[in-house]
Coordinates of C-alpha atoms in Angstrom, one line a residue:
M1 CA 0.2 0.2 -0.1
S2 CA 3.3 2.1 -0.7
T3 CA 1.1 4.0 -3.4
Y4 CA -0.9 5.5 -1.2
L5 CA 1.1 7.0 2.1
G6 CA 1.2 9.9 2.9
L7 CA -1.8 11.2 2.2
P8 CA -3.7 13.4 4.6
T9 CA -6.3 12.6 7.0
F10 CA -9.9 11.5 5.0
P11 CA -11.1 14.9 5.9
R12 CA -8.2 16.9 5.1
A13 CA -8.9 15.3 1.8
A14 CA -12.4 15.3 1.2
E15 CA -12.0 18.7 1.6
S16 CA -10.9 19.4 -2.0
S17 CA -12.5 16.0 -3.6
T18 CA -16.3 17.2 -1.7
V19 CA -16.0 20.6 -4.4
D20 CA -14.5 19.1 -7.7
S21 CA -17.2 19.9 -9.4
Q22 CA -16.9 17.5 -11.8
L23 CA -15.5 14.1 -9.7
R24 CA -19.0 14.5 -8.5
A25 CA -20.7 14.4 -11.2
N26 CA -18.6 11.1 -12.5
L27 CA -19.3 9.7 -9.6
R28 CA -23.2 10.4 -9.0
N29 CA -23.9 8.8 -12.8
A30 CA -21.5 6.0 -12.9
T31 CA -22.9 5.5 -9.2
H32 CA -26.3 5.3 -9.6
T33 CA -26.1 3.3 -12.7
I34 CA -24.4 0.9 -11.4
R35 CA -27.0 0.9 -8.5
D36 CA -30.2 1.0 -10.4
K37 CA -29.2 -2.4 -12.7
R38 CA -28.2 -4.0 -9.0
A39 CA -31.6 -3.6 -7.5
A40 CA -33.7 -4.4 -10.8
A41 CA -30.9 -7.3 -10.8
I42 CA -31.9 -8.5 -7.3
G43 CA -34.9 -7.8 -7.7
E44 CA -35.1 -11.3 -10.3
L45 CA -34.5 -13.4 -7.2
S46 CA -36.9 -14.4 -4.7
D47 CA -34.6 -15.8 -2.6
W48 CA -32.1 -13.1 -2.3
P49 CA -31.8 -13.2 1.6
E50 CA -32.3 -16.8 1.5
L51 CA -28.4 -16.8 -0.8
R52 CA -27.5 -13.7 1.3
A53 CA -27.7 -15.5 4.6
H54 CA -26.4 -18.4 3.0
A55 CA -23.2 -17.0 1.3
K56 CA -22.5 -15.3 5.2
A57 CA -22.7 -18.9 7.0
V58 CA -20.2 -20.2 3.9
K59 CA -17.6 -17.6 4.7
D60 CA -17.6 -17.2 9.1
H61 CA -17.6 -21.3 8.6
T62 CA -14.4 -20.7 6.4
L63 CA -12.5 -18.2 8.8
R64 CA -13.8 -20.4 11.7
H65 CA -11.8 -23.0 9.6
L66 CA -8.9 -21.5 7.9
D67 CA -6.4 -22.6 8.6
G68 CA -7.3 -26.9 7.8
Y69 CA -8.6 -25.3 4.4
L70 CA -5.7 -23.5 3.6
E71 CA -4.1 -26.5 3.8
Q72 CA -6.4 -28.2 2.0
F73 CA -6.1 -25.9 -1.3
E74 CA -2.2 -26.1 -0.6
S75 CA -2.1 -29.8 -1.0
A76 CA -5.0 -29.6 -3.8
V77 CA -3.0 -27.3 -5.9
V78 CA 0.3 -29.3 -5.0
A79 CA -1.2 -32.5 -6.2
A80 CA -2.3 -30.7 -9.9
G81 CA 1.1 -29.9 -10.5
G82 CA 0.7 -26.3 -8.8
Q83 CA 2.9 -24.1 -6.5
V84 CA 1.9 -23.1 -3.6
H85 CA 4.0 -19.8 -1.6
W86 CA 2.8 -17.8 1.9
A87 CA 4.0 -14.7 2.2
R88 CA 3.5 -13.5 5.2
D89 CA 3.3 -9.6 4.2
A90 CA 3.9 -6.9 1.7
A91 CA 7.6 -7.7 1.4
E92 CA 7.3 -11.6 1.4
A93 CA 5.1 -11.4 -1.6
N94 CA 6.5 -8.9 -4.0
A95 CA 9.8 -11.3 -3.3
I96 CA 9.0 -14.5 -4.1
V97 CA 6.2 -13.0 -7.4
I98 CA 9.9 -11.2 -8.1
A99 CA 12.1 -14.7 -8.2
L100 CA 10.0 -16.4 -10.1
V101 CA 9.1 -13.8 -13.0
R102 CA 13.3 -13.8 -13.1
E103 CA 13.1 -17.4 -13.3
A104 CA 11.2 -17.4 -16.6
Y105 CA 12.4 -14.6 -17.8
A106 CA 16.4 -16.9 -17.1
A107 CA 17.3 -17.2 -20.5
D108 CA 17.1 -13.4 -21.3
A109 CA 18.5 -12.2 -18.8
P110 CA 21.8 -9.6 -19.0
P111 CA 24.5 -11.6 -19.7
A112 CA 27.5 -12.2 -17.6
G113 CA 29.7 -8.8 -17.5
G114 CA 27.0 -6.9 -18.3
P115 CA 24.4 -4.9 -16.2
A116 CA 22.8 -7.3 -13.6
W117 CA 19.1 -7.6 -12.5
A118 CA 17.7 -4.9 -10.8
T119 CA 18.1 -5.0 -7.2
G120 CA 16.1 -1.7 -6.6
V121 CA 15.2 1.9 -7.8
G122 CA 16.8 3.5 -10.5
G123 CA 19.2 0.3 -11.1
S124 CA 16.9 -1.2 -13.5
A125 CA 18.3 -3.7 -15.9
A126 CA 17.1 -3.5 -19.8
R127 CA 17.4 -4.4 -23.3
P128 CA 19.4 -2.2 -25.3
G129 CA 16.8 0.7 -26.8
G130 CA 15.1 0.8 -23.1
A131 CA 13.3 -2.3 -23.3
P132 CA 12.9 -4.1 -19.8
W133 CA 14.4 -7.5 -19.4
A134 CA 10.9 -9.2 -17.9
E135 CA 7.7 -8.1 -18.1
V136 CA 4.4 -8.9 -17.2
V137 CA 0.6 -8.8 -18.2
K138 CA -1.9 -8.4 -15.0
V139 CA -5.3 -9.0 -14.6
K140 CA -6.8 -6.5 -12.9
S141 CA -6.4 -7.4 -8.8
M142 CA -6.9 -5.5 -5.1
A143 CA -4.1 -7.7 -4.2
T144 CA -1.7 -6.7 -6.3
Q145 CA -2.1 -3.0 -6.0
E146 CA -2.8 -4.0 -1.9
I147 CA 0.7 -5.3 -1.7
G148 CA 2.0 -2.3 -4.5
L149 CA 3.3 -5.1 -6.3
N150 CA 3.7 -2.8 -10.3
E151 CA 6.0 -0.9 -8.2
A152 CA 7.6 -3.5 -6.9
L153 CA 8.3 -4.9 -9.6
E154 CA 9.7 -1.3 -12.0
A155 CA 12.0 -1.0 -9.3
A156 CA 13.4 -4.6 -9.9
G157 CA 13.2 -3.4 -13.7
I158 CA 10.4 -5.5 -14.5
A159 CA 7.3 -4.3 -17.1
A160 CA 3.9 -4.5 -15.3
H161 CA 1.8 -3.4 -17.9
E162 CA -2.2 -3.8 -16.7
T163 CA -4.9 -5.3 -19.4
D164 CA -8.0 -4.8 -17.6
L165 CA -9.4 -1.6 -19.4
A166 CA -9.7 1.0 -16.2
E167 CA -6.8 -0.7 -15.1
L168 CA -4.7 0.5 -17.9
I169 CA -7.0 4.1 -18.1
V170 CA -5.4 4.4 -14.1
Q171 CA -1.4 3.1 -15.0
L172 CA -1.0 5.1 -18.3
G173 CA -2.2 8.6 -16.2
G174 CA 0.1 7.8 -13.4
D175 CA -3.5 7.7 -11.5
T176 CA -4.6 5.3 -8.6
P177 CA -7.5 2.9 -8.0
S178 CA -10.7 4.8 -6.7
H179 CA -13.2 2.8 -7.2
I180 CA -13.3 -1.5 -6.0
L181 CA -15.5 -3.0 -9.6
V182 CA -14.8 0.4 -11.7
P183 CA -11.2 1.9 -11.1
A184 CA -11.6 4.8 -13.0
I185 CA -14.5 6.1 -12.2
H186 CA -13.7 9.2 -11.5
R187 CA -12.6 9.3 -15.4
N188 CA -15.6 11.0 -18.2
R189 CA -14.6 10.2 -22.4
A190 CA -13.3 13.4 -22.9
E191 CA -10.5 13.2 -19.6
I192 CA -9.3 9.3 -20.9
R193 CA -9.4 10.3 -25.1
E194 CA -6.7 12.6 -23.6
I195 CA -4.8 10.5 -21.7
F196 CA -4.5 8.0 -24.6
R197 CA -3.7 10.5 -26.9
T198 CA -0.8 11.5 -24.7
R199 CA 0.6 8.7 -22.9
M200 CA -0.1 5.4 -25.3
P201 CA 2.3 5.4 -27.6
D202 CA 0.1 3.7 -30.3
A203 CA -2.5 5.5 -30.4
P204 CA -3.9 6.3 -33.5
A205 CA -3.6 9.9 -34.6
D206 CA -8.0 10.0 -35.0
L207 CA -9.1 9.4 -32.3
T208 CA -12.0 10.5 -30.4
D209 CA -14.0 10.1 -27.6
E210 CA -16.4 6.7 -28.5
P211 CA -16.8 4.1 -25.9
A212 CA -15.8 1.6 -29.0
V213 CA -13.1 3.9 -30.0
L214 CA -11.0 3.5 -27.1
A215 CA -11.8 0.6 -26.6
A216 CA -10.7 -0.6 -29.7
A217 CA -7.3 2.0 -28.8
A218 CA -6.6 0.2 -26.3
R219 CA -6.6 -4.0 -27.7
T220 CA -4.3 -2.6 -29.8
H221 CA -1.9 -1.9 -27.5
L222 CA -3.1 -4.8 -25.1
R223 CA -2.5 -7.4 -28.0
E224 CA 1.9 -7.1 -28.3
R225 CA 1.9 -7.4 -24.9
F226 CA -0.4 -10.3 -24.4
L227 CA 1.6 -12.7 -27.5
T228 CA 4.9 -11.5 -26.3
A229 CA 4.7 -11.4 -22.5
K230 CA 5.8 -14.6 -20.7
V231 CA 4.3 -14.4 -17.4
A232 CA 1.0 -13.3 -16.5
V233 CA 0.0 -12.1 -12.9
S234 CA -3.5 -12.7 -11.6
G235 CA -5.6 -12.4 -8.5
A236 CA -8.3 -14.8 -8.0
N237 CA -12.4 -14.0 -6.3
F238 CA -12.3 -16.9 -5.1
A239 CA -10.2 -19.9 -4.3
V240 CA -11.9 -23.7 -3.3
A241 CA -10.7 -25.6 -1.0
E242 CA -11.3 -29.1 -1.8
T243 CA -9.8 -29.0 -5.7
G244 CA -7.1 -26.0 -5.4
T245 CA -9.6 -24.8 -8.3
L246 CA -8.8 -20.6 -8.4
V247 CA -11.9 -18.2 -9.9
V248 CA -11.3 -14.7 -11.7
V249 CA -14.7 -13.2 -13.3
E250 CA -14.5 -10.2 -15.7
S251 CA -16.2 -8.6 -17.6
E252 CA -13.5 -7.9 -21.0
G253 CA -11.6 -10.8 -21.8
N254 CA -8.6 -9.8 -21.3
G255 CA -7.9 -11.7 -17.5
R256 CA -9.0 -15.1 -20.3
M257 CA -5.6 -14.1 -22.4
C258 CA -3.6 -14.0 -19.9
L259 CA -4.6 -16.9 -18.0
T260 CA -3.6 -19.1 -21.1
L261 CA -1.1 -17.3 -22.7
P262 CA 2.0 -17.3 -21.2
E263 CA 4.0 -19.7 -20.2
T264 CA 3.7 -19.1 -16.6
L265 CA 0.8 -18.5 -14.3
I266 CA 1.2 -16.3 -10.6
S267 CA -1.6 -15.4 -8.7
I268 CA -1.8 -13.6 -5.8
V269 CA -4.9 -15.0 -3.7
G270 CA -5.4 -13.2 0.2
I271 CA -6.0 -16.2 2.3
E272 CA -9.6 -15.2 3.3
K273 CA -10.6 -15.6 -0.7
L274 CA -11.5 -19.9 0.2
V275 CA -14.1 -21.2 -0.2
P276 CA -14.5 -24.8 0.8
T277 CA -16.4 -26.9 -2.2
F278 CA -17.9 -26.6 -5.7
A279 CA -21.4 -26.4 -3.9
D280 CA -20.3 -23.4 -2.9
L281 CA -18.9 -21.5 -4.9
D282 CA -22.3 -21.9 -6.7
V283 CA -23.6 -19.6 -4.5
F284 CA -21.3 -17.0 -4.6
L285 CA -21.1 -16.9 -8.7
Q286 CA -25.1 -16.2 -8.5
L287 CA -24.3 -13.4 -6.3
L288 CA -21.2 -11.6 -7.2
P289 CA -22.2 -10.6 -10.6
R290 CA -25.6 -9.5 -9.8
S291 CA -24.8 -7.3 -6.9
S292 CA -21.5 -5.5 -8.7
T293 CA -21.7 -5.0 -12.0
G294 CA -26.0 -6.0 -12.0
E295 CA -25.4 -9.0 -14.3
R296 CA -26.9 -12.5 -14.4
M297 CA -23.9 -13.4 -14.6
N298 CA -20.2 -12.4 -16.1
P299 CA -19.1 -12.1 -19.4
Y300 CA -16.1 -14.7 -18.5
T301 CA -15.7 -16.3 -15.5
S302 CA -12.1 -18.4 -15.9
M303 CA -11.5 -21.0 -13.9
W304 CA -8.1 -23.5 -13.8
T305 CA -7.0 -26.0 -11.5
G306 CA -3.0 -26.7 -11.7
V307 CA -1.1 -27.6 -15.0
T308 CA -2.6 -28.6 -17.7
P309 CA 0.0 -30.7 -20.4
G310 CA -0.5 -28.7 -23.3
D311 CA -2.9 -26.6 -22.6
G312 CA -2.3 -23.4 -20.5
P313 CA 0.7 -22.4 -18.6
S314 CA 3.2 -24.8 -17.8
A315 CA 4.0 -23.5 -15.0
V316 CA 1.4 -22.5 -12.2
H317 CA 2.5 -20.9 -8.4
V318 CA 0.0 -19.4 -6.2
V319 CA 1.2 -17.3 -3.2
L320 CA -1.1 -16.3 -0.5
V321 CA -0.8 -12.7 1.5
D322 CA -1.3 -12.5 5.0
N323 CA -1.2 -8.4 5.2
G324 CA -2.6 -8.5 8.4
R325 CA -5.8 -10.9 7.8
T326 CA -4.8 -13.1 10.5
G327 CA -4.7 -10.5 13.1
V328 CA -7.9 -9.2 11.3
L329 CA -9.0 -12.3 11.9
A330 CA -8.5 -12.7 16.4
D331 CA -11.0 -9.5 15.9
E332 CA -13.8 -11.2 17.2
V333 CA -16.2 -8.0 16.0
G334 CA -14.0 -6.9 12.6
R335 CA -13.2 -10.2 11.4
Q336 CA -16.4 -10.0 9.5
A337 CA -14.9 -7.6 7.1
L338 CA -12.8 -10.6 5.5
R339 CA -16.0 -11.9 3.7
C340 CA -15.9 -9.1 2.1
I341 CA -16.7 -10.3 -2.3
R342 CA -15.6 -7.0 -3.6
C343 CA -18.5 -7.1 -5.0
S344 CA -18.1 -3.2 -4.4
A345 CA -22.4 -2.3 -4.2
C346 CA -21.9 -0.5 -0.4
L347 CA -19.5 2.2 -2.9
N348 CA -22.1 2.5 -4.8
V349 CA -25.1 3.5 -1.9
C350 CA -22.4 4.9 0.4
P351 CA -23.4 9.1 0.4
V352 CA -19.7 10.2 1.5
Y353 CA -18.3 7.6 -0.9
E354 CA -20.8 9.5 -3.8
R355 CA -19.0 12.9 -2.6
A356 CA -16.0 12.4 -1.6
G357 CA -14.7 10.0 -4.3
G358 CA -12.3 6.8 -3.6
H359 CA -9.0 8.8 -3.4
A360 CA -9.8 10.5 -0.2
Y361 CA -9.7 7.2 1.6
G362 CA -5.9 6.7 0.7
S363 CA -6.1 3.3 0.6
V364 CA -6.1 0.9 -2.4
Y365 CA -9.4 -0.2 -0.5
P366 CA -12.2 3.1 -0.6
G367 CA -15.2 3.2 0.4
P368 CA -17.6 2.2 3.5
I369 CA -15.6 -1.7 3.1
G370 CA -12.7 0.2 3.2
A371 CA -13.8 2.4 6.1
I372 CA -13.4 -0.9 7.6
L373 CA -11.2 -3.0 5.8
T374 CA -8.4 -0.4 5.8
P375 CA -7.3 0.4 9.6
Q376 CA -7.2 -3.1 10.7
L377 CA -5.2 -4.5 8.0
R378 CA -2.6 -1.6 8.6
G379 CA -3.6 -0.4 11.9
T380 CA -4.8 2.7 13.4
S381 CA -1.8 4.3 14.2
S382 CA -1.4 7.0 11.9
A383 CA -3.8 9.8 11.9
L384 CA -4.8 8.2 8.3
D385 CA -6.0 5.1 8.9
A386 CA -7.4 6.7 12.5
S387 CA -9.3 8.4 10.5
L388 CA -11.2 6.0 8.7
P389 CA -13.8 4.5 10.8
Y390 CA -15.7 8.5 11.2
A391 CA -15.5 8.2 7.0
S392 CA -19.3 7.1 7.1
T393 CA -23.0 8.8 8.6
L394 CA -23.9 5.2 9.4
C395 CA -26.5 4.9 7.2
G396 CA -26.4 1.6 7.2
A397 CA -27.2 1.8 3.4
C398 CA -24.1 -0.3 3.0
Y399 CA -25.6 -3.0 5.4
D400 CA -28.5 -3.6 3.3
V401 CA -26.7 -3.9 0.3
C402 CA -24.2 -6.5 1.0
P403 CA -24.4 -9.5 -0.3
V404 CA -22.1 -11.4 2.6
A405 CA -24.3 -9.2 5.4
I406 CA -21.4 -7.1 6.6
D407 CA -22.8 -4.9 9.1
I408 CA -20.4 -2.5 8.4
P409 CA -22.0 0.1 11.3
E410 CA -21.4 -2.1 13.8
V411 CA -17.6 -2.3 12.8
L412 CA -17.6 1.4 12.0
V413 CA -18.7 2.4 15.1
H414 CA -16.5 -0.7 16.8
L415 CA -12.8 1.1 15.4
R416 CA -14.4 4.0 16.5
G417 CA -13.6 2.6 20.1
K418 CA -10.0 1.7 19.7
V419 CA -8.8 5.0 18.2
A420 CA -10.8 6.8 21.2
R421 CA -8.7 4.2 23.4
G422 CA -5.4 4.7 21.3
A423 CA -2.7 7.0 22.4
G424 CA -3.5 10.9 21.8
H425 CA -6.6 12.5 21.9
P426 CA -6.4 13.5 26.1
V427 CA -8.9 15.7 26.1
E428 CA -11.4 13.4 24.5
K429 CA -10.2 10.6 26.8
A430 CA -11.1 12.8 29.7
A431 CA -14.1 14.0 29.1
M432 CA -15.4 10.7 27.8
G433 CA -13.7 9.6 31.1
L434 CA -15.2 12.2 32.9
A435 CA -19.4 11.9 31.3
G436 CA -18.9 7.9 32.1
W437 CA -17.8 8.9 36.0
V438 CA -21.3 10.6 35.1
L439 CA -23.8 8.3 33.8
R440 CA -22.7 5.6 36.0
S441 CA -24.2 7.0 39.6
P442 CA -27.6 8.1 39.2
R443 CA -27.5 10.5 42.0
R444 CA -24.4 12.2 40.0
L445 CA -26.2 12.6 37.2
A446 CA -29.1 14.4 38.8
W447 CA -26.8 16.6 40.6
A448 CA -25.4 17.3 36.7
Q449 CA -28.6 18.1 35.6
R450 CA -29.5 20.7 38.3
W451 CA -25.8 21.9 38.1
A452 CA -26.2 22.2 33.8
V453 CA -30.5 23.9 34.7
R454 CA -28.6 26.4 37.1
T455 CA -26.2 27.6 35.0
R456 CA -28.0 27.3 31.1
R457 CA -27.2 31.0 30.6
L458 CA -24.1 31.3 30.6
Q459 CA -23.3 28.3 28.6
P460 CA -22.0 29.0 25.2
K461 CA -23.2 28.1 21.9
R462 CA -19.3 27.2 20.6
L463 CA -16.8 25.6 22.8
P464 CA -13.7 27.5 22.8
G465 CA -9.6 26.3 22.1
A466 CA -9.6 22.6 21.3
L467 CA -12.8 21.8 21.9
G468 CA -13.8 24.2 18.8
G469 CA -14.0 21.3 16.3
W470 CA -17.5 19.9 17.8
T471 CA -18.8 22.9 17.2
D472 CA -17.3 23.7 14.2
T473 CA -20.4 22.7 11.8
R474 CA -23.3 22.8 15.3
D475 CA -24.2 24.4 18.6
L476 CA -24.7 22.9 21.6
P477 CA -28.2 21.8 22.5
A478 CA -29.9 24.4 24.6
V479 CA -30.4 23.0 27.7
P480 CA -34.0 22.8 29.0
D481 CA -35.6 24.9 32.2
E482 CA -35.6 22.0 33.5
S483 CA -34.3 18.3 33.7
F484 CA -36.7 15.1 32.8
R485 CA -35.8 13.7 36.5
D486 CA -37.4 16.4 37.9
W487 CA -40.4 16.6 35.7
W488 CA -41.1 13.4 36.2
L489 CA -40.2 13.3 40.5
R490 CA -42.8 16.7 40.7
E491 CA -45.9 15.3 38.3
G492 CA -45.2 12.2 39.9
A493 CA -45.8 13.4 43.1
E494 CA -48.5 15.6 42.2

């Protein structure tokens, strides 16, 4: 996640994004279109609540027995001719992938006495003319964005080519994704045309902003990469423990090209992606497309199990990534975030995301799910991550649309409590401590209420000094002439 380090806290980032009228228009148009399609697709199923409850139960069961299912998955992959690698964090995962890419391109490595393989930024070995010694084509993957794989590959002299259209737009624009499903949701057609025209070397001179024309330009640009790259890198939407099967769902066909043409396939998979059986997978393949794109099924659903001689890659590697997930699993309330199937439905209904945009969250996981997942994966020690649980109105729309019933508001409140109990916030802690001391005693509460009534004329509408943040956008509530407790005692006595 190094790409996002150094960004301001969510409130500070949102200050600038919420006044960008073009961004807000792009987001409003896209999110409303997607959620309307989703509502229509889900309305076709009378058993949607039952599917949702079943998916939640499957995910909860898998997370409770994750150790056993991970071992079962590894055994199945190895039995099918694949290899499994375990990565505790992003650094280990990146190192594994770089080593595998170098192994695949060993015959093309710099000759003895020539430049060595690059080991850091600025030392990238390259062929004459500046072409990298190695290159990979990539299927859209949030896991690779999470670990900063593209940056690590570039530092090692390896070119990574995004093949998903939206990811390609983001990559060519020197940008970062702002949506789980539609990474370039913050761009309109005119902006995309300008990116292609200025950043794509082989863009046609007569390029227009028609979607079909832009897609054709991207297809031409990527075709040579598909045919020449020896290595492909993918993520996985699901991993089936009983068979070692990996599953990728997509809409463009680029993923199918990456998964079948290169000699070596490396899949980066978060350990929470497992489902126990193919029967379980069936449930999620009904939930995901309807909840994400509003389709009955994905245009392309690719599955592969190990190596099949003469068909597809001859070397298949799976990198199972922890990167903070076991820590999330240990939290009884927060662990439900690991049920997420990355459908992005919560983003499309969130009033905060619609106005602030994905970049304000400072994470590869934006929106409501990012507000609970990122602080758990990265911790809340930084100001940015500590601010994310507050990036919500707690309206509950995200929970209503979640296909695996993640109670995002519950986790947000839980994480806010963790932040409040953490280092810093001495004035707030003192105030909350005093409030708790008063509220624990009926006698102290009655005394505090009477004192507040007697001094109400002296109380300001705004708090002074460090406490002013509480009343920057609201007045303190007026104190009534009499407390309810005293009114009740008086009326009851009469």
